[in-house]
Structures are given as structure tokens and as C-alpha cells.
Short mmCIF file of C-alpha atoms and ligand atoms in Angstrom, two decimals:
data_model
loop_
_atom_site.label_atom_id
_atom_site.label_comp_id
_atom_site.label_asym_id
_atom_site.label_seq_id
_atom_site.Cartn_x
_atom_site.Cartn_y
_atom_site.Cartn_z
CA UNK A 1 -35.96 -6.45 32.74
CA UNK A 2 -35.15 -10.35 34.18
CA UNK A 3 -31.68 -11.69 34.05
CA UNK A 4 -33.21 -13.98 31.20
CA UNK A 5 -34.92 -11.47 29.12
CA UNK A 6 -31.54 -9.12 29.44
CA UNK A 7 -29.63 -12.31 28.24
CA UNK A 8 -31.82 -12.86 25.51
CA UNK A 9 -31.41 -9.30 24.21
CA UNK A 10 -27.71 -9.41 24.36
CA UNK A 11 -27.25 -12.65 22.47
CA UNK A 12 -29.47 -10.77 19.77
CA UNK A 13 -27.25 -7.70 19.90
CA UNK A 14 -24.26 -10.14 19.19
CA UNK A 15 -25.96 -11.62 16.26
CA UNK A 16 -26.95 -8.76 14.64
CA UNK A 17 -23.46 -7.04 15.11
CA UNK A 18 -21.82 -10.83 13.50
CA UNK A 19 -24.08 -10.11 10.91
CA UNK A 20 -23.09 -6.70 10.09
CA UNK A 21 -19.35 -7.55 9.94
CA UNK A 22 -20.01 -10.42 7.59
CA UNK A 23 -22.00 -8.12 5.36
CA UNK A 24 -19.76 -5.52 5.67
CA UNK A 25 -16.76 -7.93 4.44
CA UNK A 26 -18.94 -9.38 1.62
CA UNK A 27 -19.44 -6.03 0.04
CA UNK A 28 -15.55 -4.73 -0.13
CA UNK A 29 -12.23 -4.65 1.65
CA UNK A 30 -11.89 -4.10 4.86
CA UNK A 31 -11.71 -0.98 6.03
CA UNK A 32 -8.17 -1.22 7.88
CA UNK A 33 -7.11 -2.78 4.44
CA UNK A 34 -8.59 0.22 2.36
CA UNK A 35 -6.78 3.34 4.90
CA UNK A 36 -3.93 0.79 4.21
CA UNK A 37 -4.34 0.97 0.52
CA UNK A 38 -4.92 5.36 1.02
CA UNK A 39 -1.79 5.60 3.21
CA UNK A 40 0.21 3.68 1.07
CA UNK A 41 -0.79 5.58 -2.13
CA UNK A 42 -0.18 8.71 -0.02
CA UNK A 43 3.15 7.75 0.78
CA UNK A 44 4.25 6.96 -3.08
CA UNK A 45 2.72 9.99 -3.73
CA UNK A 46 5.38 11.60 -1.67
CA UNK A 47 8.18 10.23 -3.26
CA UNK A 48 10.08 12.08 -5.95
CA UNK A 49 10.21 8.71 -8.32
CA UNK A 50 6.72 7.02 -7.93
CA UNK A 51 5.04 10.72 -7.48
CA UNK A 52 2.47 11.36 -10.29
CA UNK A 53 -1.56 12.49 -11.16
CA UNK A 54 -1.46 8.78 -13.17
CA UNK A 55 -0.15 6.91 -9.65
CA UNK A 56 -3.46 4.44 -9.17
CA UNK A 57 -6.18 6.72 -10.12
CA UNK A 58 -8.74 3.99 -8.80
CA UNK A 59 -6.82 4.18 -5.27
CA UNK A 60 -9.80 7.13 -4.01
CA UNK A 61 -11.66 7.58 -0.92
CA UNK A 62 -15.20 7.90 -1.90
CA UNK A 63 -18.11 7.58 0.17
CA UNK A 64 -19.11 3.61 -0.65
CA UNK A 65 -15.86 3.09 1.19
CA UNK A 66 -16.30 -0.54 0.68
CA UNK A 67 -14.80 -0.87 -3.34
CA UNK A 68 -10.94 -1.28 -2.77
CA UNK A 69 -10.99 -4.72 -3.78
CA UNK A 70 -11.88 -3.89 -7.46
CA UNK A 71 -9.20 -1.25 -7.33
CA UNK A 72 -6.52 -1.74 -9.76
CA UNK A 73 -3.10 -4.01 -8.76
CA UNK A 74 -5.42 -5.26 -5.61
CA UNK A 75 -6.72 -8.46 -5.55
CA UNK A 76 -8.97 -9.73 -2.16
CA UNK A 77 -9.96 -13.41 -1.35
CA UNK A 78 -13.74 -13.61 -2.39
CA UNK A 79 -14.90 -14.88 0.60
CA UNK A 80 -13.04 -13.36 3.13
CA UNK A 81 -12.21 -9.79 1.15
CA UNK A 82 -8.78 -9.95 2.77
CA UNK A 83 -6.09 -8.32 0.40
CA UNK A 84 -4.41 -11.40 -0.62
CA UNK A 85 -2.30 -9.88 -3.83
CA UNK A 86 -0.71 -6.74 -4.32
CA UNK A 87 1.12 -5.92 -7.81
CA UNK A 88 2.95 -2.92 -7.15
CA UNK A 89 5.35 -3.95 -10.37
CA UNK A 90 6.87 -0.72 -12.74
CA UNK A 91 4.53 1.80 -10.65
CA UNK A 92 6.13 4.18 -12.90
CA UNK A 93 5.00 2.17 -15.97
CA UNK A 94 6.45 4.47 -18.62
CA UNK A 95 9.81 2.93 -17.24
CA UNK A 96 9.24 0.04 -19.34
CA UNK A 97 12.49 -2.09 -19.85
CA UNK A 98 15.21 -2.05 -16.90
CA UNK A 99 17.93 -1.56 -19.74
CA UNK A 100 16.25 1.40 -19.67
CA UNK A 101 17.33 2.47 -16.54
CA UNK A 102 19.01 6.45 -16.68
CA UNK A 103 21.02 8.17 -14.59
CA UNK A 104 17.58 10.01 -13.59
CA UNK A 105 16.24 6.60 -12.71
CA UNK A 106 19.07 6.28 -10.47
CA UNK A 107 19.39 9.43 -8.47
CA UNK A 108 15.28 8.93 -7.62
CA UNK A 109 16.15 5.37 -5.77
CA UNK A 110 14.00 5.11 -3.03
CA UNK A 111 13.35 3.33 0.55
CA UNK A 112 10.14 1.54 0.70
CA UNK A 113 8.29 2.32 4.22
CA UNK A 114 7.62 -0.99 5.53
CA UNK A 115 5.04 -0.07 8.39
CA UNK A 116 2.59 0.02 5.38
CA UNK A 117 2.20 -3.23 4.47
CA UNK A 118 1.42 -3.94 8.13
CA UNK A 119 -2.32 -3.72 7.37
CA UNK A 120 -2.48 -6.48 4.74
CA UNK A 121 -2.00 -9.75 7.30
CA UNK A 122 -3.44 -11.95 4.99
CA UNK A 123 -1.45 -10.56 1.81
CA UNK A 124 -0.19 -14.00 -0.28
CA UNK A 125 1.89 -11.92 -3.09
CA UNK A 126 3.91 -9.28 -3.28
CA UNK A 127 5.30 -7.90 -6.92
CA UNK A 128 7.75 -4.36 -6.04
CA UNK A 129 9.79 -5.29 -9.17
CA UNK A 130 11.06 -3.30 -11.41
CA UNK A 131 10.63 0.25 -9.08
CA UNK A 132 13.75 1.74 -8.35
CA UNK A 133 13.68 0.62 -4.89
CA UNK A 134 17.13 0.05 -2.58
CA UNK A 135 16.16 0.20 1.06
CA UNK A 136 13.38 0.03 3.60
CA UNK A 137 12.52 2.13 6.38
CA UNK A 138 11.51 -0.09 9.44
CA UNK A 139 10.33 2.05 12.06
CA UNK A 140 11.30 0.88 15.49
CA UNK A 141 8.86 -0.28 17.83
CA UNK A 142 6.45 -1.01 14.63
CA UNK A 143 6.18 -4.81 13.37
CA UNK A 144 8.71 -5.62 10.32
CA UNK A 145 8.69 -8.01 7.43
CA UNK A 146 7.26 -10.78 10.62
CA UNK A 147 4.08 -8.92 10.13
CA UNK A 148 3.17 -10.64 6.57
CA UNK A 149 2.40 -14.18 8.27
CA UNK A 150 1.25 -15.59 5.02
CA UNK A 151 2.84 -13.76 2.48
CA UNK A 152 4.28 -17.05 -0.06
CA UNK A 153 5.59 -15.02 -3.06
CA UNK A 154 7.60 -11.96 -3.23
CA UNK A 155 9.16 -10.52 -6.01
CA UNK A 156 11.91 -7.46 -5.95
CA UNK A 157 13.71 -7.89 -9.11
CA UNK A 158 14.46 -5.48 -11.30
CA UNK A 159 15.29 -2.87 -8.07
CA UNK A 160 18.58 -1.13 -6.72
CA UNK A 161 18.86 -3.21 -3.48
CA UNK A 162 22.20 -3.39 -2.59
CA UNK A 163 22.94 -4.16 1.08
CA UNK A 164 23.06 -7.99 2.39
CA UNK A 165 21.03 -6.83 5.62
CA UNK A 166 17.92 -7.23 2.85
CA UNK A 167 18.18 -10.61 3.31
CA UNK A 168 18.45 -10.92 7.10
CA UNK A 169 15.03 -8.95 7.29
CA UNK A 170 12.98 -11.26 4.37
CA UNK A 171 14.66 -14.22 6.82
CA UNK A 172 11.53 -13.51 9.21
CA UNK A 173 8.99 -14.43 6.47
CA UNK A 174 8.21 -17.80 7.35
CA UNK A 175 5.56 -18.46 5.10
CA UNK A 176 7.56 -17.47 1.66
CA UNK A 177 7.58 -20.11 -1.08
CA UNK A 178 9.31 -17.91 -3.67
CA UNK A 179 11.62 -15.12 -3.33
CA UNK A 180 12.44 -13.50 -6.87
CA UNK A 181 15.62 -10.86 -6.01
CA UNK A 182 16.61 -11.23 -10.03
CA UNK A 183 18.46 -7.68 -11.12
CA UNK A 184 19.66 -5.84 -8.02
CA UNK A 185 23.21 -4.79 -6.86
CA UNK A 186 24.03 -7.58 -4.25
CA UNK A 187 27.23 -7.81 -4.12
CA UNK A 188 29.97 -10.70 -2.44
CA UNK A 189 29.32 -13.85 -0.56
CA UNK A 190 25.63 -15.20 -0.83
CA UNK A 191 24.38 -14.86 2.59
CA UNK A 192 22.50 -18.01 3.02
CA UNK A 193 22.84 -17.93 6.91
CA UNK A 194 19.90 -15.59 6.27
CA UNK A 195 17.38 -17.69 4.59
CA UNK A 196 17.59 -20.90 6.50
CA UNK A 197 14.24 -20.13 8.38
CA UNK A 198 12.58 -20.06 5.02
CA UNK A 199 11.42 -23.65 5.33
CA UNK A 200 8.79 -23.44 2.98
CA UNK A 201 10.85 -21.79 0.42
CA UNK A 202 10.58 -23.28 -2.99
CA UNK A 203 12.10 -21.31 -5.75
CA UNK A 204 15.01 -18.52 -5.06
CA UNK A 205 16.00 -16.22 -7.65
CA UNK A 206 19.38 -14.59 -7.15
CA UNK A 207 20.34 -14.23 -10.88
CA UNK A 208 21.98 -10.85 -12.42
CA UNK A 209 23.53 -9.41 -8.80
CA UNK A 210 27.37 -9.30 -8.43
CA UNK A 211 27.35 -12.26 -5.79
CA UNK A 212 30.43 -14.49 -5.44
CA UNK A 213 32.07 -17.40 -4.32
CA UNK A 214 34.09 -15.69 -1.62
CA UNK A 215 33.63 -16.87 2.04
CA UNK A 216 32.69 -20.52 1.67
CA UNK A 217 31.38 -20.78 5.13
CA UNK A 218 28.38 -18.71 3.95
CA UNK A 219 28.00 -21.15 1.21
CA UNK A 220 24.92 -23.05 -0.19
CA UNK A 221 25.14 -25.91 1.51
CA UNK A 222 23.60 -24.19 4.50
CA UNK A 223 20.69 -23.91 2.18
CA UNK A 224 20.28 -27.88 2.26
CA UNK A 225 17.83 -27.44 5.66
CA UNK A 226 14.92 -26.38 2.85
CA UNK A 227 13.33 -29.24 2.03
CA UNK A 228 11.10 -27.51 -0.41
CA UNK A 229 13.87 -26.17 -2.64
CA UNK A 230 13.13 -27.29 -5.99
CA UNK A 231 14.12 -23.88 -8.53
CA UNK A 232 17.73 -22.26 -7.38
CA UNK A 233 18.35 -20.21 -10.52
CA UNK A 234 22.16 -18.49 -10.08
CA UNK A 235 22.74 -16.69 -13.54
CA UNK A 236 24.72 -14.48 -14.79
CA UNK A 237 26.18 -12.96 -11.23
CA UNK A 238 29.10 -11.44 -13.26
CA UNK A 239 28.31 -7.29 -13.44
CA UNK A 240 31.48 -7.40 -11.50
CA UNK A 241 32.05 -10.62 -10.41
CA UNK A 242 31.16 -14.10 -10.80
CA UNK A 243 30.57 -17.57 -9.34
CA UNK A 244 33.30 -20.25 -9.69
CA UNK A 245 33.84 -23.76 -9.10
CA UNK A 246 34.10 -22.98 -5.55
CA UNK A 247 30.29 -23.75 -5.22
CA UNK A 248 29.65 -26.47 -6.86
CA UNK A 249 30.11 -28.84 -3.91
CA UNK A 250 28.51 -26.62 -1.66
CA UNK A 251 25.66 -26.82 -4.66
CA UNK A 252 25.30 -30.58 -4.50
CA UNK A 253 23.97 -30.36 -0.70
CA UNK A 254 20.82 -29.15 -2.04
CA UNK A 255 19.03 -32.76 -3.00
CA UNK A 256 15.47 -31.35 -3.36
CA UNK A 257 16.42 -29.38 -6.61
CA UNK A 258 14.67 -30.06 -9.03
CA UNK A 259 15.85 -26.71 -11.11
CA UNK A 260 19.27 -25.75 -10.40
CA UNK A 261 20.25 -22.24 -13.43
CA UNK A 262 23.97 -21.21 -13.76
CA UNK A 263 24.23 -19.90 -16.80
CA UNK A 264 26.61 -17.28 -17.67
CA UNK A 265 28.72 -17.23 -15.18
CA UNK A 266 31.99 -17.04 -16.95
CA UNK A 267 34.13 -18.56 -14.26
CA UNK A 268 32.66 -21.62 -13.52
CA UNK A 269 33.66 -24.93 -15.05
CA UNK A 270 37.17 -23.93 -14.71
CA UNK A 271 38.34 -26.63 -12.49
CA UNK A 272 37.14 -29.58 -14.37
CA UNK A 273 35.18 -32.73 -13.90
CA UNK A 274 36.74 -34.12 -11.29
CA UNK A 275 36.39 -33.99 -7.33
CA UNK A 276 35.06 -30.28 -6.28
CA UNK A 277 34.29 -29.40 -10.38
CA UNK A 278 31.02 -30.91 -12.07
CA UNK A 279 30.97 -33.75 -10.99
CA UNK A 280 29.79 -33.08 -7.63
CA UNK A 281 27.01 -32.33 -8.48
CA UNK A 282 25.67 -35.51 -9.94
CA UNK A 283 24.79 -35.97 -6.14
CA UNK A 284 21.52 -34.13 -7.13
CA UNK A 285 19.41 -36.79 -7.93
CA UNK A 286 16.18 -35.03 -7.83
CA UNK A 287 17.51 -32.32 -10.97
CA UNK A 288 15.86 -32.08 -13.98
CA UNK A 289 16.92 -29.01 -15.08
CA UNK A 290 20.17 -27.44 -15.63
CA UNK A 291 21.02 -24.75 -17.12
CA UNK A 292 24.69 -23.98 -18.08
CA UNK A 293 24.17 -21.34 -21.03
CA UNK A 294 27.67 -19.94 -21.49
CA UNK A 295 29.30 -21.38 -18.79
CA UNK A 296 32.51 -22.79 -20.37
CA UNK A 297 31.14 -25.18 -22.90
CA UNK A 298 33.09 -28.48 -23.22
CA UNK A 299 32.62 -29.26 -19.36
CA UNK A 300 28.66 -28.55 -19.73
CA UNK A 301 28.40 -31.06 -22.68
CA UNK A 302 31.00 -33.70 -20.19
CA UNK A 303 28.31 -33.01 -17.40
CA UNK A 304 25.21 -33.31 -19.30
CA UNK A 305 26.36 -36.99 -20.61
CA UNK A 306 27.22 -38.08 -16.81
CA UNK A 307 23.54 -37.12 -15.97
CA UNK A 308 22.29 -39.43 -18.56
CA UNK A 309 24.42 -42.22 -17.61
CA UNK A 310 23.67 -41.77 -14.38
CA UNK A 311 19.79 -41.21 -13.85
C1 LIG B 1 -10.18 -17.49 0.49
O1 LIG B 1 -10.31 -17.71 1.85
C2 LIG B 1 -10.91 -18.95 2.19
C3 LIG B 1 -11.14 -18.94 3.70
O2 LIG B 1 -9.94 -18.64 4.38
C4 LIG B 1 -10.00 -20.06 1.73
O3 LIG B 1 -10.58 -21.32 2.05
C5 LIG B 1 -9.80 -19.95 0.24
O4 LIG B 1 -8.88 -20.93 -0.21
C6 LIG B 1 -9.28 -18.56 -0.12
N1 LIG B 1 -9.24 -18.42 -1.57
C7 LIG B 1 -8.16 -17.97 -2.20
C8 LIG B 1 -8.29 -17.84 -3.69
O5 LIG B 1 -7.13 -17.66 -1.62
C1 LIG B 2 6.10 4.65 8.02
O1 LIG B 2 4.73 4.35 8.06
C2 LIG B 2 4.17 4.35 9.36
C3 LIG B 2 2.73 3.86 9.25
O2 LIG B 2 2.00 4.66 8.38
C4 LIG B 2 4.27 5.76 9.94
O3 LIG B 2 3.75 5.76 11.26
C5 LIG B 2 5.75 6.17 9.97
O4 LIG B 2 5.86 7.50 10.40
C6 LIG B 2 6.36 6.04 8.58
N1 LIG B 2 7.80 6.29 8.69
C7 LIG B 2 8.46 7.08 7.85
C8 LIG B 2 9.92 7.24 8.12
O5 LIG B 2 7.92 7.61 6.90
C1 LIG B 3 12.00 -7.72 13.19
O1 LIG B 3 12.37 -9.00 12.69
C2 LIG B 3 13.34 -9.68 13.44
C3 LIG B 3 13.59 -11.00 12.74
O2 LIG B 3 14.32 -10.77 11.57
C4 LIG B 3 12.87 -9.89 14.87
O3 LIG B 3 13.89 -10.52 15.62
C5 LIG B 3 12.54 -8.54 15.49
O4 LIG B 3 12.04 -8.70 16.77
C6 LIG B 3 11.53 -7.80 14.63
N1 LIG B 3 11.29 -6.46 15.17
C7 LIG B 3 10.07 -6.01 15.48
C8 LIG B 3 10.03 -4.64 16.03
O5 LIG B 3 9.07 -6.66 15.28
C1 LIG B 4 23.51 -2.21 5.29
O1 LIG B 4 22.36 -2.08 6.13
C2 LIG B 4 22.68 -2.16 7.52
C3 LIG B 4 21.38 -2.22 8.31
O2 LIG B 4 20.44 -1.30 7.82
C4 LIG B 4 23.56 -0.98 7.90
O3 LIG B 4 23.89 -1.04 9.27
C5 LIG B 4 24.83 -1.01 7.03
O4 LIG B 4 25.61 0.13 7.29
C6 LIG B 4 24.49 -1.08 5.55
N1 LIG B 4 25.71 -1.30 4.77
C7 LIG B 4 26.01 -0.59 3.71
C8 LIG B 4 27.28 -0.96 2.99
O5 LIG B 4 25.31 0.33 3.31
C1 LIG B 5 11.74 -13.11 -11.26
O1 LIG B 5 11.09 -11.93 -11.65
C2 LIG B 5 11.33 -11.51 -12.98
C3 LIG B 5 10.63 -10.18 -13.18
O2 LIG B 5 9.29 -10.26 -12.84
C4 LIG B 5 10.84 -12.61 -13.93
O3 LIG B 5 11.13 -12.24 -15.26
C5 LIG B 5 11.51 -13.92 -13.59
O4 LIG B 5 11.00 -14.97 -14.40
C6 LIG B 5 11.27 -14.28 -12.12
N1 LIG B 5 12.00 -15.50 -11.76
C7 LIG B 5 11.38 -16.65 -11.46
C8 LIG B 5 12.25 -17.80 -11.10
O5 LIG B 5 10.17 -16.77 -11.48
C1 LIG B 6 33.64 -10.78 -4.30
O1 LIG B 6 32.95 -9.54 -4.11
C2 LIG B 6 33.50 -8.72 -3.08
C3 LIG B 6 32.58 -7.51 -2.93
O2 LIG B 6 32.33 -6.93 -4.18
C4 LIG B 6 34.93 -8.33 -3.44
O3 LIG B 6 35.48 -7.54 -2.40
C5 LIG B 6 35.75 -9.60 -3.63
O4 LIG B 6 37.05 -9.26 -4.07
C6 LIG B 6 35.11 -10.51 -4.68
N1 LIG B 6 35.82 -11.77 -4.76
C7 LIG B 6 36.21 -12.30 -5.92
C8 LIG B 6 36.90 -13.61 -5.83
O5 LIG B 6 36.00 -11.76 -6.99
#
């Protein structure tokens, strides 16, 4: 065979094989995507709380091997059949309603193995709420949260987390536009040291934890390098503690708000209207939202005329 013809042949060999793969990817997932799928289903499986014969009974190995992407709580870009949505929300869907919650629900809590979502590099959204969950295993030497490049929303309310170090890990997803950590057991100072390399975050939800103002050199304000903040919602972080006054100027740093929630949190509007009460924040100027349900009343009615004399 000449140089040429051998050429020839190979260049034919790398077509048809280009084909194939494209074919292969417009007729399901992908396979690493769909062992991904298996090995995650294998490890819930494993695990006293999510462990049942109704866990995902469309997550099967069959012979097509190529189907994952119509399995249920998967959803897969059409044209690339990437895994771009997972909605691993109440896996245990008898759960129903987190008030709910027994003392059963509590002794199952569980660590999520984060290795597994390693295979979904193109995942956008993430839903783990309302599961029970209060840790994750990151295996050394294995890629952690870094690994989901393009993952924009992620949702983990309605869990047990409870340690701060949660926060340091989601730190690495760049790409995150909302982080939803709504009814979990975070407790003290808000860590926003944590979150400042989240420069595409939009919306942060923080509400119903036992966060407080303590340690003001944690505070907010360290938040105001997000330029895409627009939704901070802050309710309610009184199961054993609560926000006060002490944030409010550390609050008005934020200027890209656009939604700023503090409602029920018993403490704050103690101070007044003054200097370092509500009145900071009329620094906003981007709000138009705010949400003060419960906070003490006659300062919320002062503040809401000062925004509309002062638009
Ligand atoms: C699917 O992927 C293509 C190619 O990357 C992209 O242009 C498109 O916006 C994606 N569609 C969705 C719904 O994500
Ligand atoms: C986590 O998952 C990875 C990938 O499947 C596996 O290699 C590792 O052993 C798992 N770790 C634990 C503690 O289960
Ligand atoms: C895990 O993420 C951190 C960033 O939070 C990074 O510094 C570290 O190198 C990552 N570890 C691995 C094993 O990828
Ligand atoms: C929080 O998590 C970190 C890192 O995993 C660990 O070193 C620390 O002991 C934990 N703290 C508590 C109070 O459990
Ligand atoms: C956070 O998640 C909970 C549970 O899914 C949802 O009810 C809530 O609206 C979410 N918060 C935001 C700001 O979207
Ligand atoms: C804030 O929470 C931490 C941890 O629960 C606690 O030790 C501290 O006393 C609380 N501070 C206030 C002012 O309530």
C-alpha cells in the first residue's frame, strides 16, 4: 500500500469513528454519564435512609445502554446528551414536608459521596434538597466540588448540614449562579470569606439556619466583590439565634441587590433608624425588594417611607 493510499484509508477510519461517536451521543447519554448514573444509584442504595426497591426504578442497566437520558430526575442537553440536570430532591419521597422530620429521619443523616458526581462535567443543576443529608465524603486524591465546571444552580435546602467547612468546599464552584442552603443547621458567623470566588453568583439563600451577627470581620460586606448579587434572602435565622442590627451596614455594601429578605429575625431593628440601624441601608439603590415580615414593625414601616422618598 503507497504512503497516499495508507493516508487515504486512515482519514476514512477517522471519519467513520467521528461518526460513530456522534451517533452514539444522539441516541442516549453517554456512557461514562450512564455507569455514573448506576454507581450513584448503587451507592444510595447502600445507604440506610435513601435505601429502597422504589429508589429510581428507571435507573437499570439494560442492554440498549444508550436510554439514561429519559430516565427519571435526569435531564441531558438534546444535542450534546450531556447530563445537564439532576433532581435528586426528597429521594425518599414519602418524606413529604420537612416539619415532618422524626427522630428516625434524624438518626439516618447521611454523607453524600462526592466522587460521584465527577462524571457529570457538564451538569447545570443540582436539586439534593430536602434528603437528610449533613456531610460529604471527598476522597483524597479524587477531584472535589472543582470538578462541576458548569454547574450554575444548586440547591441543598431542606438537609442537616451543619459544619461551616460546607461552604469553603461549594467556594470552588466557579460557575454557580444560585446557591439555595434554605433549612439546614448552620450555625454562628456567616462565613462569607468562603463565597467570594462565586463571581457569578446571583441569588444566595441562607434563610432558616441559626447564623448570626457575631464576628463582624466575616461580615457581608465581603460579599460586595459579586457583582451579580441581585436575591440575598436572610430569614428567619433564629432556631437559636438571630441576626441583629449589627449587619445592616455590612448589608448596604452589597449595591447590586436587587432582593435583599430579612424577615423574621426578631432582633433586628433594635437599634433604630439612625447611623448603623436602617438607614444604612438606603445605600442600596438597586433594591426593589425588601422583605421585613416580623422584624420589629414600626422601624420597617420608618424604612419603607425613606425608600420612597428616596428612589
Ligand atoms: C445544549 O448544548 C448546546 C451545545 O453546547 C448549546 O448550544 C445549547 O444551548 C444547550 N442547550 C441547553 C438547553 O442547555
Ligand atoms: C466514593 O466514590 C468513588 C467513586 O465511585 C469511590 O472510588 C470511593 O471509594 C467512594 N468513597 C467512599 C468513602 O465510599
Ligand atoms: C478541592 O478544592 C479546593 C478548593 O476549594 C482545591 O484547593 C483543592 O485542590 C481541591 N482538591 C482536589 C483533590 O481537587
Ligand atoms: C467541620 O468539618 C471540618 C472539615 O471536614 C472538620 O475538620 C471539623 O472538625 C468539622 N467541625 C465540626 C464542628 O464538626
Ligand atoms: C430554596 O429551595 C427551597 C426548596 O426547594 C425553595 O422553597 C426556595 O424557594 C428556594 N429559594 C430560592 C431563593 O429560590
Ligand atoms: C452565635 O452563634 C454561636 C454558635 O452557635 C454562639 O456561640 C454565639 O453565642 C452566638 N452569638 C450570639 C450573639 O447569639
Amino acid at each position: 500500500m503507497g504512503v497516499l493510499q495508507y493516508y487515504f484509508s486512515m482519514k476514512v477510519l477517522m471519519w467513520v469513528l467521528v461518526v460513530f461517536v456522534q451517533i452514539r451521543e444522539h441516541n442516549g447519554c453517554l456512557e461514562e454519564e450512564r455507569i455514573g448514573l448506576l454507581q450513584l444509584k448503587s451507592f444510595l442504595m447502600s445507604n440506610p435512609y435513601t435505601s429502597s426497591e422504589h429508589l429510581l426504578p428507571s435507573w437499570v442497566e439494560d442492554d440498549s445502554k444508550s436510554e439514561c437520558c429519559g430516565w427519571e430526575r435526569v435531564t441531558c442537553n438534546s444535542t450534546t446528551r450531556h447530563v445537564i440536570e439532576l433532581s435528586l430532591d426528597n429521594l425518599k419521597s414519602s418524606l413529604g414536608n420537612p416539619y415532618y422530620y422524626t427522630p428516625e429521619t434524624v438518626a439516618e443523616v447521611w454523607s453524600l459521596n462526592v466522587s460521584l458526581l465527577e462524571p457529570f462535567k457538564e451538569l447545570r443543576s443540582l436539586d439534593l434538597s430536602l434528603n437528610a443529608i449533613n456531610g460529604w465524603i471527598v476522597d483524597e486524591g479524587l477531584e472535589n466540588f472543582s470538578s462541576l465546571r458548569n454547574l450554575e444552580s444548586l440547591n441543598l435546602g431542606y438537609n442537616f448540614f451543619n459544619n461551616h467547612s460546607i461552604l469553603q468546599s461549594l467556594g470552588a464552584i466557579t460557575s454557580l449562579k444560585t446557591l439555595n442552603l434554605t433549612w439546614n443547621g448552620l450555625v454562628g458567623y456567616f462565613p462569607a470569606q468562603a463565597l467570594v470566588g462565586l463571581r457569578n453568583l446571583n441569588t444566595l439563600d441562607i434563610s432558616n439556619n441559626c447564623f448570626n451577627g457575631t464576628l463582624p470581620n466575616q461580615g457581608f460586606e465581603r460579599l460586595a466583590v459579586l457583582k451579580n448579587l441581585q436575591t440575598l434572602i436572610l430569614d428567619e435565622n433564629c432556631f437559636e439565634n438571630c441576626f441583629d442590627d449589627s449587619i445592616l451596614p455590612s448589608l448596604s455594601r452589597l449595591t447590586s441587590l436587587t432582593t435583599l429578605s430579612l424577615a423574621k429575625n426578631v432582633d433586628l431593628g433594635l437599634r433604630g433608624n439612625g447611623e448603623g440601624g436602617w438607614e444604612s441601608l438606603s445605600r442600596l439603590e438597586n433594591l426593589e425588594i425588601l422583605d421585613l415580615v416580623s422584624v420589629t414593625s414600626t422601624r420597617a414601616v420608618f424604612y419603607s417611607h425613606l425608600l420612597q422618598s428616596n428612589p
